[in-house]
XYZ file of C-alpha atoms in Angstrom:
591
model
C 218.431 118.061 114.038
C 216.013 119.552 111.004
C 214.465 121.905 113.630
C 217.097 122.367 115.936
C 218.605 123.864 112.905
C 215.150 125.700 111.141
C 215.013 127.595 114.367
C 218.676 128.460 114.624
C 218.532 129.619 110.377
C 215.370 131.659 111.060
C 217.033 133.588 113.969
C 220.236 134.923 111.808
C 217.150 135.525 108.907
C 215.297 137.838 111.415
C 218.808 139.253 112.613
C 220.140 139.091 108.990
C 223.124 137.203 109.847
C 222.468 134.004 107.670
C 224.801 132.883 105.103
C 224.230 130.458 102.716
C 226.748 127.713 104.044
C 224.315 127.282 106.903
C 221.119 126.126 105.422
C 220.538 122.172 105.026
C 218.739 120.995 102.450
C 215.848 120.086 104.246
C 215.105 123.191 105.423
C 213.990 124.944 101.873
C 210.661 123.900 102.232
C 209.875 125.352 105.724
C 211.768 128.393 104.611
C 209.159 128.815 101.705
C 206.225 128.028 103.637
C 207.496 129.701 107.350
C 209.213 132.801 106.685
C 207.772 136.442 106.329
C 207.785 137.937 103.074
C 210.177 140.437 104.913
C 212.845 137.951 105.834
C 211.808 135.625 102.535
C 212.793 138.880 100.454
C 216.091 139.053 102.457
C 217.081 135.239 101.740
C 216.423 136.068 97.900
C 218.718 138.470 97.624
C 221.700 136.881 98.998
C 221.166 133.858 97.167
C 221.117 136.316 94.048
C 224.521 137.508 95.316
C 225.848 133.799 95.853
C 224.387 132.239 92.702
C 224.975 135.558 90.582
C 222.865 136.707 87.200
C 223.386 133.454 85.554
C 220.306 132.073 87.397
C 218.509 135.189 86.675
C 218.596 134.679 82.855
C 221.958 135.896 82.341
C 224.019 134.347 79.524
C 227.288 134.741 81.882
C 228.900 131.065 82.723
C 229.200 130.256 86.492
C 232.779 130.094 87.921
C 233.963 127.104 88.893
C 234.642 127.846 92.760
C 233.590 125.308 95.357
C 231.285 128.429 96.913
C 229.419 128.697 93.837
C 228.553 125.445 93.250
C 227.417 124.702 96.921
C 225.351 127.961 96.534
C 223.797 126.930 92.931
C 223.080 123.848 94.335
C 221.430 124.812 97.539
C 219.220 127.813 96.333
C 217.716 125.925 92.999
C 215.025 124.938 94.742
C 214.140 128.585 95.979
C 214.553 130.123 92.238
C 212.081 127.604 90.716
C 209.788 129.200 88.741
C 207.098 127.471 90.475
C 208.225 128.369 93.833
C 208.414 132.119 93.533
C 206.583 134.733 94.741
C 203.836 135.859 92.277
C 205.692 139.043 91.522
C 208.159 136.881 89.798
C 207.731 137.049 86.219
C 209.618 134.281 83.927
C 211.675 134.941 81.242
C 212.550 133.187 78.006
C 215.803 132.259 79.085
C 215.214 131.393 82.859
C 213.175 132.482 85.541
C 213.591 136.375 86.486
C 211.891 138.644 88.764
C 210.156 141.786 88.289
C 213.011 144.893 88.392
C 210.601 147.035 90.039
C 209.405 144.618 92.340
C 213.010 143.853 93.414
C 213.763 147.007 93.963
C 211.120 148.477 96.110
C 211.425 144.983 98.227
C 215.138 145.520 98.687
C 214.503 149.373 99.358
C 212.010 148.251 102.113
C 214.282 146.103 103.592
C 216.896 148.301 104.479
C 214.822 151.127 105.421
C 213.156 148.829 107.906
C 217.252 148.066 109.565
C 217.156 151.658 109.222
C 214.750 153.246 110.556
C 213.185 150.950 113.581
C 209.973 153.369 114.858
C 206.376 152.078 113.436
C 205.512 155.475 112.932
C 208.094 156.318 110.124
C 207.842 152.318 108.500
C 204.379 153.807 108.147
C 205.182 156.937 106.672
C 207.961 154.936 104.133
C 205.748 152.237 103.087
C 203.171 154.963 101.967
C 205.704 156.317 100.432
C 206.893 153.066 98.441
C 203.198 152.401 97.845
C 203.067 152.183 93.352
C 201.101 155.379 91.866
C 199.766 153.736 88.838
C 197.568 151.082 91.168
C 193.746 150.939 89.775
C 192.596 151.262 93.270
C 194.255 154.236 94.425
C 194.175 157.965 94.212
C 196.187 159.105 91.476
C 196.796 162.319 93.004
C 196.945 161.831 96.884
C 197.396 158.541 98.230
C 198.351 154.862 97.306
C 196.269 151.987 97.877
C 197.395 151.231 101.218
C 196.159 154.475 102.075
C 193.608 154.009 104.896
C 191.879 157.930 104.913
C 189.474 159.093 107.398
C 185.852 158.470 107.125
C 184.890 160.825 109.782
C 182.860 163.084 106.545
C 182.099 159.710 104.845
C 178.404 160.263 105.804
C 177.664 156.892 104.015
C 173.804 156.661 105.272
C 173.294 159.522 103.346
C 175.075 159.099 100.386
C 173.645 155.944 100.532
C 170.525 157.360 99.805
C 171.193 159.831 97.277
C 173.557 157.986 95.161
C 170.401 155.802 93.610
C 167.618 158.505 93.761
C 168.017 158.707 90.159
C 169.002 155.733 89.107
C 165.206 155.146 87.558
C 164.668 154.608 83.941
C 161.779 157.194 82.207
C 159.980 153.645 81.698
C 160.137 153.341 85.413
C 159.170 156.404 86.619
C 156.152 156.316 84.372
C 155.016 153.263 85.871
C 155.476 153.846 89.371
C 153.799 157.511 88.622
C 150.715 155.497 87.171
C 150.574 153.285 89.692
C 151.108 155.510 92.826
C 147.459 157.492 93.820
C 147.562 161.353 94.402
C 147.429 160.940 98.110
C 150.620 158.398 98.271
C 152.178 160.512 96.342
C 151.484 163.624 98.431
C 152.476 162.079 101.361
C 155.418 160.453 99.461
C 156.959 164.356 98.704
C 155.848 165.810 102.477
C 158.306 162.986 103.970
C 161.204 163.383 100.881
C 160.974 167.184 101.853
C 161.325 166.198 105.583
C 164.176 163.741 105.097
C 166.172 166.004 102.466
C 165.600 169.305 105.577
C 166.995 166.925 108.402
C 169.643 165.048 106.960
C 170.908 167.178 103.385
C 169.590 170.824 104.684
C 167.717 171.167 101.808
C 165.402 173.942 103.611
C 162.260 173.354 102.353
C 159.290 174.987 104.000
C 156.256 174.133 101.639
C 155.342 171.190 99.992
C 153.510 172.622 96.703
C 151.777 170.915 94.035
C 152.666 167.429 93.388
C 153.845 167.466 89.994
C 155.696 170.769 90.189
C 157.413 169.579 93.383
C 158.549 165.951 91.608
C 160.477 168.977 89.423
C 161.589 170.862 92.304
C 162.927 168.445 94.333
C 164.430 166.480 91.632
C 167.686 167.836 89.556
C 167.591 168.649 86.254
C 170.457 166.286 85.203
C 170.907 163.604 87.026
C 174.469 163.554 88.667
C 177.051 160.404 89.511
C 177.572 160.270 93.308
C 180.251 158.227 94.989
C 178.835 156.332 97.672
C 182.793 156.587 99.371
C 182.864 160.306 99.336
C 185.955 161.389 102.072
C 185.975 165.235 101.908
C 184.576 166.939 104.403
C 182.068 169.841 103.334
C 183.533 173.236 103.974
C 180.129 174.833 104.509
C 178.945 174.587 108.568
C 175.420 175.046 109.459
C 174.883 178.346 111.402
C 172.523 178.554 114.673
C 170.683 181.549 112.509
C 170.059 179.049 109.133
C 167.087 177.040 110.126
C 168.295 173.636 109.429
C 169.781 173.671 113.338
C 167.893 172.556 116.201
C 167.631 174.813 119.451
C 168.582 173.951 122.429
C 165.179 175.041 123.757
C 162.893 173.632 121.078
C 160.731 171.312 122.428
C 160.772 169.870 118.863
C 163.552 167.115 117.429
C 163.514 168.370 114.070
C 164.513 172.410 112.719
C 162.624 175.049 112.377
C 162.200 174.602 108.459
C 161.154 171.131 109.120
C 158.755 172.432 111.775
C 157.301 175.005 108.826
C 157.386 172.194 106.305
C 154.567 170.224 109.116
C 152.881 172.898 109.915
C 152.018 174.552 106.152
C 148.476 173.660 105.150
C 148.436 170.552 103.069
C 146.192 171.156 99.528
C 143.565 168.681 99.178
C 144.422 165.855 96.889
C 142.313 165.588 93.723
C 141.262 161.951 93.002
C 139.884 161.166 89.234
C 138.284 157.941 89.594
C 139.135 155.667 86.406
C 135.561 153.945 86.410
C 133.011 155.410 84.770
C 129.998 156.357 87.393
C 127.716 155.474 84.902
C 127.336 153.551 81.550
C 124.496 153.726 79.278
C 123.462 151.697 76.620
C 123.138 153.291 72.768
C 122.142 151.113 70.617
C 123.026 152.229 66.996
C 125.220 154.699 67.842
C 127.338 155.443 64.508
C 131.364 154.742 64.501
C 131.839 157.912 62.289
C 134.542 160.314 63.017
C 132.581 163.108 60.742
C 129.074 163.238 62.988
C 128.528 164.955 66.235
C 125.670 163.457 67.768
C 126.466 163.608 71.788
C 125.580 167.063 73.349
C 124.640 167.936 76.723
C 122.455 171.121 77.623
C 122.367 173.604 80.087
C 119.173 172.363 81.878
C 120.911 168.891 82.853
C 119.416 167.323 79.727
C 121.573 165.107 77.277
C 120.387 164.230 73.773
C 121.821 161.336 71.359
C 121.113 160.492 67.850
C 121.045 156.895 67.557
C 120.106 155.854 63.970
C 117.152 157.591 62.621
C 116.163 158.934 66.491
C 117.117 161.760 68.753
C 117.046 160.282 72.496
C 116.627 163.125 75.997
C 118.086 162.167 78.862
C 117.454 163.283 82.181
C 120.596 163.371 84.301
C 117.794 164.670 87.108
C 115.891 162.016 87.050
C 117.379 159.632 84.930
C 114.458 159.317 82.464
C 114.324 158.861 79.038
C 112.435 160.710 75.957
C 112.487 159.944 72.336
C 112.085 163.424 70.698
C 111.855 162.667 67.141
C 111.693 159.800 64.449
C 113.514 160.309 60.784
C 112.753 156.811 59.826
C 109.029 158.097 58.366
C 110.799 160.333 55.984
C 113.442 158.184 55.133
C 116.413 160.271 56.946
C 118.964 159.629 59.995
C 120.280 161.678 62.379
C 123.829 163.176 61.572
C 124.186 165.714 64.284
C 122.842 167.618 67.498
C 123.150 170.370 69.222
C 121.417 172.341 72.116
C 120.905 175.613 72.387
C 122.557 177.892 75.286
C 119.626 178.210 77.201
C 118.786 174.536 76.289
C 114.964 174.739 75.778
C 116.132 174.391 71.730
C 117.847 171.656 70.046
C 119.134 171.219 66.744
C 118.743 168.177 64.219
C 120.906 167.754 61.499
C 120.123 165.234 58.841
C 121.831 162.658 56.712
C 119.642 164.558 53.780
C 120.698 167.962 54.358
C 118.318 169.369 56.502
C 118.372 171.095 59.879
C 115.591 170.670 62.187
C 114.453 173.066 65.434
C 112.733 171.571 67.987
C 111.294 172.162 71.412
C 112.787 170.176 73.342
C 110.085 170.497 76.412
C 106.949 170.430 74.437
C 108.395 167.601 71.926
C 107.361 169.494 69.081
C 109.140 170.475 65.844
C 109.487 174.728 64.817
C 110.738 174.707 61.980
C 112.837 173.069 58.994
C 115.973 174.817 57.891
C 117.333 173.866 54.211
C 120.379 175.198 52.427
C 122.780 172.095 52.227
C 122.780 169.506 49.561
C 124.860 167.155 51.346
C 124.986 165.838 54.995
C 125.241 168.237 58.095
C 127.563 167.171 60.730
C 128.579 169.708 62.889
C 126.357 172.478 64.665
C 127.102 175.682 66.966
C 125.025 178.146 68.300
C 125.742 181.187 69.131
C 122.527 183.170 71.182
C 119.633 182.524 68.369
C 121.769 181.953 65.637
C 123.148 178.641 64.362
C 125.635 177.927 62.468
C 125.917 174.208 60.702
C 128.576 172.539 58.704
C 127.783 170.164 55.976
C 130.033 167.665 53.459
C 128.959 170.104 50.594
C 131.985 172.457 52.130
C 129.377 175.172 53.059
C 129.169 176.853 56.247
C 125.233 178.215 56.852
C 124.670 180.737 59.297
C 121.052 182.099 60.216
C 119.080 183.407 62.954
C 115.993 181.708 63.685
C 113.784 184.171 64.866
C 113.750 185.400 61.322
C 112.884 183.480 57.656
C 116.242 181.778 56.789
C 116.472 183.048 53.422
C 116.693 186.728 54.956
C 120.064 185.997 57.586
C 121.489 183.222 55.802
C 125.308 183.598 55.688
C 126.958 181.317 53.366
C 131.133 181.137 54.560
C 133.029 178.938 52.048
C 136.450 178.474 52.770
C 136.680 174.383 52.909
C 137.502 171.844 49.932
C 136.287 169.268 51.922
C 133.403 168.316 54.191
C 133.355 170.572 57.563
C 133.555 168.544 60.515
C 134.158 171.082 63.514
C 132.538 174.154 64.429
C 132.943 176.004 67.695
C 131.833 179.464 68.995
C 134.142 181.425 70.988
C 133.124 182.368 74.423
C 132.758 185.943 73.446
C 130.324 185.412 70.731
C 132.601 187.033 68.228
C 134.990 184.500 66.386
C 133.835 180.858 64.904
C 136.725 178.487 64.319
C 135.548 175.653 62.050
C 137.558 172.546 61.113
C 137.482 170.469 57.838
C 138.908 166.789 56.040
C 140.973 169.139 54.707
C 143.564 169.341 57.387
C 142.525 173.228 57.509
C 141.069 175.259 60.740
C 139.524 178.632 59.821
C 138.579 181.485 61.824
C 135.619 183.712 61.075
C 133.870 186.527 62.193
C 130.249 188.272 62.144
C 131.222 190.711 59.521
C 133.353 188.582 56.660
C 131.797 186.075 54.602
C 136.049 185.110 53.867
C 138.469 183.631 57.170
C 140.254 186.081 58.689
C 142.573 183.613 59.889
C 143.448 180.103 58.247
C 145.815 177.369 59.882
C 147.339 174.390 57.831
C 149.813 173.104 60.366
C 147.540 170.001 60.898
C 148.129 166.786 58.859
C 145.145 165.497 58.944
C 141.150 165.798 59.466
C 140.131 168.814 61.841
C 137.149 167.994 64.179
C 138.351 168.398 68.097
C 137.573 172.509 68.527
C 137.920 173.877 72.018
C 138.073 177.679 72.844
C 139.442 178.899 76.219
C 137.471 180.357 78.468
C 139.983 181.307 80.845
C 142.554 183.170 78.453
C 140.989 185.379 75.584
C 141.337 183.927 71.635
C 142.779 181.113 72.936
C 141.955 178.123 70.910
C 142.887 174.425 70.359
C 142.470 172.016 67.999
C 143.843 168.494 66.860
C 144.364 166.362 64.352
C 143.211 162.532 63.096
C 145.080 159.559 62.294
C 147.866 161.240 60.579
C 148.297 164.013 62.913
C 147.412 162.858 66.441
C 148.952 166.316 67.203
C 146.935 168.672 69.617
C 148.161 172.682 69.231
C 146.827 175.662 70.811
C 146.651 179.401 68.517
C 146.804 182.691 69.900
C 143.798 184.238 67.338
C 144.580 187.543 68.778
C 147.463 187.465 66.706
C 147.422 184.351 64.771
C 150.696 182.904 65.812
C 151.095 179.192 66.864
C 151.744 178.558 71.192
C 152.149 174.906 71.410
C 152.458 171.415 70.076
C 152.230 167.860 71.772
C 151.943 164.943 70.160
C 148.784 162.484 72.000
C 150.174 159.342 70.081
C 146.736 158.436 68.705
C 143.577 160.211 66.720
C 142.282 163.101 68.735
C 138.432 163.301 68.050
C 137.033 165.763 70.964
C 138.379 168.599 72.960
C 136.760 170.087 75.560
C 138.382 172.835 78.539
C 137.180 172.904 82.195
C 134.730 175.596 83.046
C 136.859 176.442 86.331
C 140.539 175.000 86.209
C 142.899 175.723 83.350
C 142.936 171.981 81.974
C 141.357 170.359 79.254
C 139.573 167.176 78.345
C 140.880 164.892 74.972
C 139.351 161.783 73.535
C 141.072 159.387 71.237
C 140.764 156.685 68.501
C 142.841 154.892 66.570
C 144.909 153.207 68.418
C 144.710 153.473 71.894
C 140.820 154.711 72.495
C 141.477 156.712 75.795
C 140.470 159.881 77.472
C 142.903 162.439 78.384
C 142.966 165.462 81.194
C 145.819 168.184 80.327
C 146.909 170.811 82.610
C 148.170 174.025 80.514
C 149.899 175.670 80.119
C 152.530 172.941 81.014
C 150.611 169.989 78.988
C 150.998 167.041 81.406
C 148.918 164.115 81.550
C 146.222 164.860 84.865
C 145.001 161.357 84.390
C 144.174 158.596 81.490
C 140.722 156.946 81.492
C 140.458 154.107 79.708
C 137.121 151.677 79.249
C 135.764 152.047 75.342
C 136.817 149.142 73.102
C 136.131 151.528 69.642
C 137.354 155.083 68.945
C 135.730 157.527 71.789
C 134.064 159.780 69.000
C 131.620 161.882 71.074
C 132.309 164.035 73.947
C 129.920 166.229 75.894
C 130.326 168.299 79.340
C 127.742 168.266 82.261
C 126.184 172.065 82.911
C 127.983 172.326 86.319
C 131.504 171.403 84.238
C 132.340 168.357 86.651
C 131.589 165.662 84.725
C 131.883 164.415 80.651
C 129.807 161.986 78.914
C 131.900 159.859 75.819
C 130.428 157.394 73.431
C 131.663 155.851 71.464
C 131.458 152.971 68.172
C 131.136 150.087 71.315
C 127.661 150.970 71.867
C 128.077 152.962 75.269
C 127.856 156.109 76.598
C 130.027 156.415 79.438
C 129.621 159.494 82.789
C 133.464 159.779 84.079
C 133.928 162.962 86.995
C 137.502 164.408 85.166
C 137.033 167.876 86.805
C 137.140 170.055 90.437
C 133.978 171.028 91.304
C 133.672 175.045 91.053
C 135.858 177.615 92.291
C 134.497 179.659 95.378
C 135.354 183.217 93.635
C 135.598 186.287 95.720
C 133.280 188.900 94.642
C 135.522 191.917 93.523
C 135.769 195.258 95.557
C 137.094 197.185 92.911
C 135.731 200.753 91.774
C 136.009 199.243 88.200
C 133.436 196.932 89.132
C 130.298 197.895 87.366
C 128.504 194.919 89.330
C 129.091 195.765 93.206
C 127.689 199.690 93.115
C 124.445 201.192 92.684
C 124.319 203.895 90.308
């Protein structure tokens, strides 16, 4: 009888002919678990019309009619608060149901008995769809909005929507990790990729780390990975980025110029030294200079009271001198340019001249009542830098007391002294945070620069842009900036993060060479103008405090407080130049 009469009730629910009279009391529970929210929604509202708004939290008494009762009694069960829908929402005074709810379920209903075609139920039900849902489009469509994905391109948005997801932190591992060649290789097939698939039209891979700019935005941008518009702009046949019906090739033509543009080879700084020597007593003192490196292939150390040659030819070692007998030590050296001379300064004052080939002392050079550590020649005459705050120039072809030049402009001991590459400017840096610039015919600086916070000893001229010079700081600068002596203005400023002690620029590439102590005790390679980090060398346990450059400009030599003098290859080997054709050229006519 129970389901003779369930499928009889849910008939006239489907037809909407039921009336309340007509459903047993066993049937409630199939109705709740059977019925279609459609026909459920339908069975609610007449028993709100039966029962009346007493049930629905309305104060108003029921009537006492025979109907009413019989239709209180059989739809209690279906307003439980328990058994409603989960739009219900319960009130203080009874259960109720949501009045928006109720009335977009009643409106469906009778547009449904209205309005039979799927097409238009679609249409309506779009239409009925809630504005305010979190999910949909608060301007076009409703969450039961199912668009077209035909311009969804998801494998490529896939792609691009984390490309720059990658923390700084990240990207500076992965770019100290990844070798030059990966990483060439790594922008050849991004440029390929981004041609084919985003029609990026790239036809030349250029240098790595101007390319990582390039092809990288300069904000990063959010991208929705669900992107349905479709992109106004059509490739043309004419564009490149389209493949020919004749090519022979799968990808375009910019792809096929992107292959076929000649790769540059990859420059590889090895991070191990390619040779380490041993120095015994090699001083940890930020003040002496007592590494240099000459023009015949011939480095010299002072170690202690002795000045060491070494052979990079043949890898033999000379003791030139010993200060022990008269009670000195070696404070700094320095070879001449054409490096048949070097220099000896002393702990006492003095600077010695010696031939370097015949192992025999010239001559004795006195002036300074304290120290000398720092030399620089400049053709036969040498300047030298002492902690009595005195710079001494003379020429040493003639008695010193004849071309001596006494320049004082320091209040503290001079610890830097360069030469620029035109003979005609000496920049000189002190402990007290000042760099000076001279000249041959002013005993005062013609230029003076107290940006630096601390100590002055790393001195580098260009010798690829005229007056060009660097310097940095110590401890309490760690700061490496660049002048323009031509005019004496400041260029640029970057801050190494540690003591700078050396600087030295490559004879053929625009870059330069840095060595640092406290804290980190690395070697740097800069490319400038744009001051990026070519590579960090790392293998000295104290502060690197001495820095020399081979004669062909390939190679550097550090030492440092550890005991060691390591050979690292930093730079390209020399530029092929073209010999100039130009009528301006004194050099390529006979006159």
């Amino acid at each position: 009888m129970l389901h003779r009469d369930w499928g009889r009730i849910r008939r006239n629910l489907t037809n909407r002919t039921v009336e309340i009279g007509e459903i047993a009391d066993g049937c409630w529970p199939l109705i709740l678990r059977e019925l279609r929210p459609a026909a459920l929604g339908f069975l609610i509202r007449i028993c709100q019309e039966a029962v009346g708004p007493a049930s629905l939290g309305s104060p108003v008494p029921l009537a006492e009619t025979t109907d009413r009762r019989h239709a209180e009694s059989c739809c209690g069960p279906l307003l439980q608060p328990q058994l409603l829908p989960s739009r219900w929402v319960p009130s203080h005074s009874g259960p109720a149901m949501d009045q928006d709810y109720e009335r977009r379920l009643l409106r469906q209903i009778n547009i449904q008995n209205e309005i039979p075609s799927p097409i238009k139920v679609t249409e309506v039900m779009r239409s009925l769809t809630p504005t305010n849902s979190p999910l949909s489009s608060p301007s076009k469509h409703g969450d039961r909005f199912i668009p077209s994905r035909a311009g969804a391109n998801w494998s490529i948005n896939f792609h691009r929507i984390n490309e720059n997801e990658k923390s700084p932190s990240q990207n500076r591992k992965t770019k100290d990790a990844t070798s030059d060649t990966s990483k060439a290789d790594g922008l050849a097939y991004s440029a390929l990729l981004k041609n084919e698939l985003l029609g990026a039209g790239i036809e030349k891979v250029q240098d790595p780390q101007t390319e990582d700019r390039r092809l990288q935005p300069s904000t990063p941008e959010r991208r929705s990975l669900f992107n349905y518009s479709i992109s106004a702009k059509r490739s043309t046949p004419d564009d490149g980025n389209s493949i020919s019906p004749y090519s022979l090739s799968p990808v375009s033509s910019k792809s096929q110029k992107l292959l076929r543009s000649p790769r540059k080879p990859t420059r590889k700084i090895s991070k191990i030294p390619f040779k380490v020597l041993d120095a015994p007593e090699l001083q940890d003192d930020f003040y002496l200079n007592l590494v240099d490196w000459s023009s015949l292939n011939v480095l010299s150390v002072g170690l202690g009271t002795c000045v060491y040659l070494w052979s990079a030819c043949t890898s033999q070692v000379t003791r030139l001198c010993d200060l022990s007998v008269e009670g000195d030590s070696v404070t700094s050296v320095g070879w001449s340019e054409r490096g048949n001379l070097v220099a000896v300064g002393t702990h006492k004052g003095f600077v010695q001249i010696w031939d370097a080939a015949a192992g025999k002392k010239l001559s004795t050079l006195e002036g300074h009542t304290a120290r000398v550590g720092a030399l620089a020649w400049n053709a036969d005459q040498l300047s030298s830098g002492s902690r009595d705050r005195v710079i001494l120039q003379r020429d040493i072809r003639t008695p010193p007391l004849q071309s001596e030049r006494r320049l004082q402009g320091h209040r503290q001991e001079v610890c830097g002294l360069k030469w620029s590459t035109d003979h005609q400017l000496l920049a000189s840096g002190g402990n007290d945070n000042k760099l000076l610039v001279w000249n041959h015919s002013s005993v005062l600086p013609v230029q003076q620069y107290t940006e630096h916070l601390a100590a002055v000893k790393a001195i580098a001229w260009s010798p690829h842009q005229h007056g060009l010079l660097a310097s940095g700081g110590g401890t309490a600068d760690r700061c490496i900036r660049f002048w323009n002596t031509l005019t004496g203005q400041p260029l640029q400023c970057t801050d190494t993060g540690s003591q700078v002690c050396n600087l030295a620029w490559s004879k053929h590439t625009n870059e330069l060479v840095s060595t640092h102590g406290y804290s980190q005790n690395q070697i740097l390679v800069w490319k400038y103008p744009s001051l990026t980090q070519v590579a960090k060398l790392t293998g000295h346990s104290y502060r690197v405090l001495y820095l020399a450059m081979s004669p062909d400009g390939e190679a550097i030599v550090t030492g440092a407080g550890d005991e060691t003098l390591r050979f690292w290859n930093v730079f390209s080997k020399t530029r092929s130049t073209k010999e100039s054709v130009s009528v301006l050229n004194l050099f390529t006519r006979i006159r």
